[in-house]
Amino acid sequence: MQLKTILNSVQKFKSFVYESARFAEAFGQLVLLIEIAARANSKPICSGCGRRRPWYDTLAMRQFEFVPLWGIPVFFLYALRRVACKQCGVKVEAIPWAEGKHTLTNTYMQFLAAWAKRLSWQDVARVFKTSWQKVFHSVEWAVQWGLAHRDVSNIRSIGVDEVLWHRGHHYLTVVYQIDAYCKRLLWVGKDRSVRTLLRFFRTFGKKHSAKLQFICSDMWKPYLKVIAKKASQAIHVLDRFHIVMHMNKAIDEVRAQEARELRAKGVDILKHSRWCLLKRPQNLTDVQQAKLSDLLRYNLKVVRSYLLKENFQFFWNYISPYWAGKFLDSWCRQTMRSRIKPMKKVARMLRSHRDLILNWFRAKKAISSGAMEGLNNKLKLTTRKSYGFRTFKVTEIMLYHTLGDLPEPEYTHRFW
Ligand SMILES: [Zn+2]
């Protein structure tokens, strides 16, 4: 069987034919060169307007890298034609296997991008004997294609969140779709200011924003402000996951402070207590369980904070916002009397956002509450993997690629 036969069965181009295939040596290794020619009397397509236009002249032969075969690099060779377009002037022709100035074929970029979902970019480059840059450009291309072709017409619920980035020195704002039928990353932007989130709403558009029914977010003021302005019809929910996060942060603060005080007195009972205070009781290991029972015997600030936090769990079981509100008020009163500063801060925060918190019960059925947390964990894993990459652009592309659930172009044959 000839190589041409294989190529024609996996990737056939209308108006173009595979001419000859031959071995050559390049970069000190064996490569396969496959010449492509335009079908006789087929008119080239103008890359400006996409219409068939008369042939003008032909440029020098160019190479386009294709999917390697049995570890042998494969290149298409083709001399691009130029067209005389009455609309665009003299323009280079459009070809179906590559775009613009790319030296990689679309299929090869899709191939590398698909592997980049399973392996790190360095590993993809190593396995397919290519460079990190080429893998990056491939992923970038796949992401751009996906963003241009994704469907955003049916989004009802979104979640807005901030994440630390750049070794923890900067923030990113991320927007997820958190509908029960579709959870994905919609947008990522630098910083966590009013302007950041305004940028999202600008790209998302008025039409789609008006269709939003639920928005989940943290109590971060700039977000609250923008959401109230740009999607006032949506029910704004303060997410459960964020409230728990604030409580855990408060407990951590109390524990650290109290541990310092106790250590100064030569007592060390709070050693190794961090996780047994932060985890839910049902998730504790035996050792942590024992540590916790031991701790609970003492009248410590951190123990009282812990009990307040655990008591708050009952809040989420309510069905009616009215009774949940009653519970919230009484919890806040009790906490304000505790004389534990970080916990009082949480209570004050909950009080001042009472309405938005109670919206959680109004939205409970529509949005999947674990979605934000799940996407967030996945995101943290991705940013940790991209640790070496300093620029926002690389991080952005990587996040869309792994979390964006982006569509891919259809191929008759899948190479991966
Ligand atoms: Zn044109």
JSON list of C-alpha atoms in Angstrom, two decimals, residues 237-332:
[
{"chain": "A", "resi": 237, "resn": "VAL", "atom": "CA", "xyz": [-25.96, 33.82, 45.99]},
{"chain": "A", "resi": 238, "resn": "LEU", "atom": "CA", "xyz": [-23.13, 33.85, 48.47]},
{"chain": "A", "resi": 239, "resn": "ASP", "atom": "CA", "xyz": [-21.65, 30.46, 48.01]},
{"chain": "A", "resi": 240, "resn": "ARG", "atom": "CA", "xyz": [-21.58, 27.91, 50.80]},
{"chain": "A", "resi": 241, "resn": "PHE", "atom": "CA", "xyz": [-18.07, 26.91, 49.97]},
{"chain": "A", "resi": 242, "resn": "HIS", "atom": "CA", "xyz": [-16.84, 30.47, 50.47]},
{"chain": "A", "resi": 243, "resn": "ILE", "atom": "CA", "xyz": [-18.59, 30.91, 53.78]},
{"chain": "A", "resi": 244, "resn": "VAL", "atom": "CA", "xyz": [-17.02, 27.72, 55.08]},
{"chain": "A", "resi": 245, "resn": "MET", "atom": "CA", "xyz": [-13.68, 29.01, 53.80]},
{"chain": "A", "resi": 246, "resn": "HIS", "atom": "CA", "xyz": [-14.03, 32.22, 55.79]},
{"chain": "A", "resi": 247, "resn": "MET", "atom": "CA", "xyz": [-14.83, 30.26, 58.94]},
{"chain": "A", "resi": 248, "resn": "ASN", "atom": "CA", "xyz": [-11.87, 27.97, 58.47]},
{"chain": "A", "resi": 249, "resn": "LYS", "atom": "CA", "xyz": [-9.64, 30.98, 58.01]},
{"chain": "A", "resi": 250, "resn": "ALA", "atom": "CA", "xyz": [-10.94, 32.47, 61.26]},
{"chain": "A", "resi": 251, "resn": "ILE", "atom": "CA", "xyz": [-10.34, 29.20, 63.13]},
{"chain": "A", "resi": 252, "resn": "ASP", "atom": "CA", "xyz": [-6.85, 29.02, 61.74]},
{"chain": "A", "resi": 253, "resn": "GLU", "atom": "CA", "xyz": [-6.16, 32.51, 63.01]},
{"chain": "A", "resi": 254, "resn": "VAL", "atom": "CA", "xyz": [-7.55, 31.73, 66.48]},
{"chain": "A", "resi": 255, "resn": "ARG", "atom": "CA", "xyz": [-5.54, 28.52, 66.64]},
{"chain": "A", "resi": 256, "resn": "ALA", "atom": "CA", "xyz": [-2.28, 30.15, 65.63]},
{"chain": "A", "resi": 257, "resn": "GLN", "atom": "CA", "xyz": [-2.73, 32.96, 68.14]},
{"chain": "A", "resi": 258, "resn": "GLU", "atom": "CA", "xyz": [-3.71, 30.65, 70.99]},
{"chain": "A", "resi": 259, "resn": "ALA", "atom": "CA", "xyz": [-0.94, 28.17, 70.22]},
{"chain": "A", "resi": 260, "resn": "ARG", "atom": "CA", "xyz": [1.56, 31.00, 70.49]},
{"chain": "A", "resi": 261, "resn": "GLU", "atom": "CA", "xyz": [0.14, 32.06, 73.85]},
{"chain": "A", "resi": 262, "resn": "LEU", "atom": "CA", "xyz": [0.15, 28.51, 75.18]},
{"chain": "A", "resi": 263, "resn": "ARG", "atom": "CA", "xyz": [3.66, 27.82, 73.97]},
{"chain": "A", "resi": 264, "resn": "ALA", "atom": "CA", "xyz": [4.82, 30.90, 75.85]},
{"chain": "A", "resi": 265, "resn": "LYS", "atom": "CA", "xyz": [3.43, 29.24, 78.98]},
{"chain": "A", "resi": 266, "resn": "GLY", "atom": "CA", "xyz": [5.14, 25.97, 78.09]},
{"chain": "A", "resi": 267, "resn": "VAL", "atom": "CA", "xyz": [1.94, 24.13, 77.04]},
{"chain": "A", "resi": 268, "resn": "ASP", "atom": "CA", "xyz": [1.89, 22.38, 73.67]},
{"chain": "A", "resi": 269, "resn": "ILE", "atom": "CA", "xyz": [-1.58, 20.85, 73.33]},
{"chain": "A", "resi": 270, "resn": "LEU", "atom": "CA", "xyz": [-2.34, 22.61, 70.05]},
{"chain": "A", "resi": 271, "resn": "LYS", "atom": "CA", "xyz": [0.53, 20.97, 68.24]},
{"chain": "A", "resi": 272, "resn": "HIS", "atom": "CA", "xyz": [-0.65, 19.05, 65.11]},
{"chain": "A", "resi": 273, "resn": "SER", "atom": "CA", "xyz": [-4.21, 20.22, 65.69]},
{"chain": "A", "resi": 274, "resn": "ARG", "atom": "CA", "xyz": [-4.70, 22.19, 62.49]},
{"chain": "A", "resi": 275, "resn": "TRP", "atom": "CA", "xyz": [-6.39, 19.59, 60.31]},
{"chain": "A", "resi": 276, "resn": "CYS", "atom": "CA", "xyz": [-8.58, 18.02, 62.95]},
{"chain": "A", "resi": 277, "resn": "LEU", "atom": "CA", "xyz": [-10.11, 21.47, 63.49]},
{"chain": "A", "resi": 278, "resn": "LEU", "atom": "CA", "xyz": [-10.56, 22.30, 59.81]},
{"chain": "A", "resi": 279, "resn": "LYS", "atom": "CA", "xyz": [-11.83, 19.00, 58.43]},
{"chain": "A", "resi": 280, "resn": "ARG", "atom": "CA", "xyz": [-15.41, 17.82, 58.83]},
{"chain": "A", "resi": 281, "resn": "PRO", "atom": "CA", "xyz": [-15.67, 15.25, 61.66]},
{"chain": "A", "resi": 282, "resn": "GLN", "atom": "CA", "xyz": [-16.65, 12.45, 59.27]},
{"chain": "A", "resi": 283, "resn": "ASN", "atom": "CA", "xyz": [-13.45, 12.95, 57.27]},
{"chain": "A", "resi": 284, "resn": "LEU", "atom": "CA", "xyz": [-11.03, 12.65, 60.16]},
{"chain": "A", "resi": 285, "resn": "THR", "atom": "CA", "xyz": [-8.49, 9.86, 60.44]},
{"chain": "A", "resi": 286, "resn": "ASP", "atom": "CA", "xyz": [-8.38, 7.83, 63.66]},
{"chain": "A", "resi": 287, "resn": "VAL", "atom": "CA", "xyz": [-5.40, 9.77, 64.94]},
{"chain": "A", "resi": 288, "resn": "GLN", "atom": "CA", "xyz": [-7.07, 13.10, 64.19]},
{"chain": "A", "resi": 289, "resn": "GLN", "atom": "CA", "xyz": [-10.27, 11.88, 65.83]},
{"chain": "A", "resi": 290, "resn": "ALA", "atom": "CA", "xyz": [-8.37, 11.07, 69.02]},
{"chain": "A", "resi": 291, "resn": "LYS", "atom": "CA", "xyz": [-6.61, 14.42, 68.92]},
{"chain": "A", "resi": 292, "resn": "LEU", "atom": "CA", "xyz": [-9.93, 16.21, 68.55]},
{"chain": "A", "resi": 293, "resn": "SER", "atom": "CA", "xyz": [-11.59, 14.39, 71.48]},
{"chain": "A", "resi": 294, "resn": "ASP", "atom": "CA", "xyz": [-8.57, 15.27, 73.55]},
{"chain": "A", "resi": 295, "resn": "LEU", "atom": "CA", "xyz": [-8.79, 18.95, 72.60]},
{"chain": "A", "resi": 296, "resn": "LEU", "atom": "CA", "xyz": [-12.50, 19.22, 73.25]},
{"chain": "A", "resi": 297, "resn": "ARG", "atom": "CA", "xyz": [-11.85, 18.65, 76.97]},
{"chain": "A", "resi": 298, "resn": "TYR", "atom": "CA", "xyz": [-10.22, 22.05, 77.25]},
{"chain": "A", "resi": 299, "resn": "ASN", "atom": "CA", "xyz": [-11.96, 25.34, 77.41]},
{"chain": "A", "resi": 300, "resn": "LEU", "atom": "CA", "xyz": [-9.93, 26.91, 74.65]},
{"chain": "A", "resi": 301, "resn": "LYS", "atom": "CA", "xyz": [-10.91, 29.72, 72.32]},
{"chain": "A", "resi": 302, "resn": "VAL", "atom": "CA", "xyz": [-10.14, 27.54, 69.37]},
{"chain": "A", "resi": 303, "resn": "VAL", "atom": "CA", "xyz": [-12.38, 24.79, 70.70]},
{"chain": "A", "resi": 304, "resn": "ARG", "atom": "CA", "xyz": [-15.23, 27.22, 71.17]},
{"chain": "A", "resi": 305, "resn": "SER", "atom": "CA", "xyz": [-14.67, 28.53, 67.63]},
{"chain": "A", "resi": 306, "resn": "TYR", "atom": "CA", "xyz": [-14.67, 24.99, 66.33]},
{"chain": "A", "resi": 307, "resn": "LEU", "atom": "CA", "xyz": [-17.99, 24.25, 68.04]},
{"chain": "A", "resi": 308, "resn": "LEU", "atom": "CA", "xyz": [-19.49, 27.42, 66.59]},
{"chain": "A", "resi": 309, "resn": "LYS", "atom": "CA", "xyz": [-18.38, 26.38, 63.12]},
{"chain": "A", "resi": 310, "resn": "GLU", "atom": "CA", "xyz": [-19.74, 22.86, 63.48]},
{"chain": "A", "resi": 311, "resn": "ASN", "atom": "CA", "xyz": [-22.99, 24.24, 64.82]},
{"chain": "A", "resi": 312, "resn": "PHE", "atom": "CA", "xyz": [-23.29, 26.42, 61.74]},
{"chain": "A", "resi": 313, "resn": "GLN", "atom": "CA", "xyz": [-23.45, 23.29, 59.56]},
{"chain": "A", "resi": 314, "resn": "PHE", "atom": "CA", "xyz": [-27.10, 22.93, 60.59]},
{"chain": "A", "resi": 315, "resn": "PHE", "atom": "CA", "xyz": [-27.81, 26.14, 58.71]},
{"chain": "A", "resi": 316, "resn": "TRP", "atom": "CA", "xyz": [-27.44, 24.40, 55.36]},
{"chain": "A", "resi": 317, "resn": "ASN", "atom": "CA", "xyz": [-30.12, 21.82, 56.16]},
{"chain": "A", "resi": 318, "resn": "TYR", "atom": "CA", "xyz": [-32.90, 24.36, 56.26]},
{"chain": "A", "resi": 319, "resn": "ILE", "atom": "CA", "xyz": [-35.38, 24.48, 53.42]},
{"chain": "A", "resi": 320, "resn": "SER", "atom": "CA", "xyz": [-37.19, 27.73, 54.06]},
{"chain": "A", "resi": 321, "resn": "PRO", "atom": "CA", "xyz": [-35.17, 30.93, 53.85]},
{"chain": "A", "resi": 322, "resn": "TYR", "atom": "CA", "xyz": [-37.27, 32.32, 56.71]},
{"chain": "A", "resi": 323, "resn": "TRP", "atom": "CA", "xyz": [-36.22, 29.72, 59.27]},
{"chain": "A", "resi": 324, "resn": "ALA", "atom": "CA", "xyz": [-32.69, 29.67, 57.95]},
{"chain": "A", "resi": 325, "resn": "GLY", "atom": "CA", "xyz": [-32.66, 33.39, 58.59]},
{"chain": "A", "resi": 326, "resn": "LYS", "atom": "CA", "xyz": [-33.80, 32.87, 62.18]},
{"chain": "A", "resi": 327, "resn": "PHE", "atom": "CA", "xyz": [-31.02, 30.37, 62.69]},
{"chain": "A", "resi": 328, "resn": "LEU", "atom": "CA", "xyz": [-28.47, 32.70, 61.14]},
{"chain": "A", "resi": 329, "resn": "ASP", "atom": "CA", "xyz": [-29.50, 35.55, 63.47]},
{"chain": "A", "resi": 330, "resn": "SER", "atom": "CA", "xyz": [-29.22, 33.43, 66.56]},
{"chain": "A", "resi": 331, "resn": "TRP", "atom": "CA", "xyz": [-25.87, 32.00, 65.47]},
{"chain": "A", "resi": 332, "resn": "CYS", "atom": "CA", "xyz": [-24.53, 35.52, 64.90]}
]
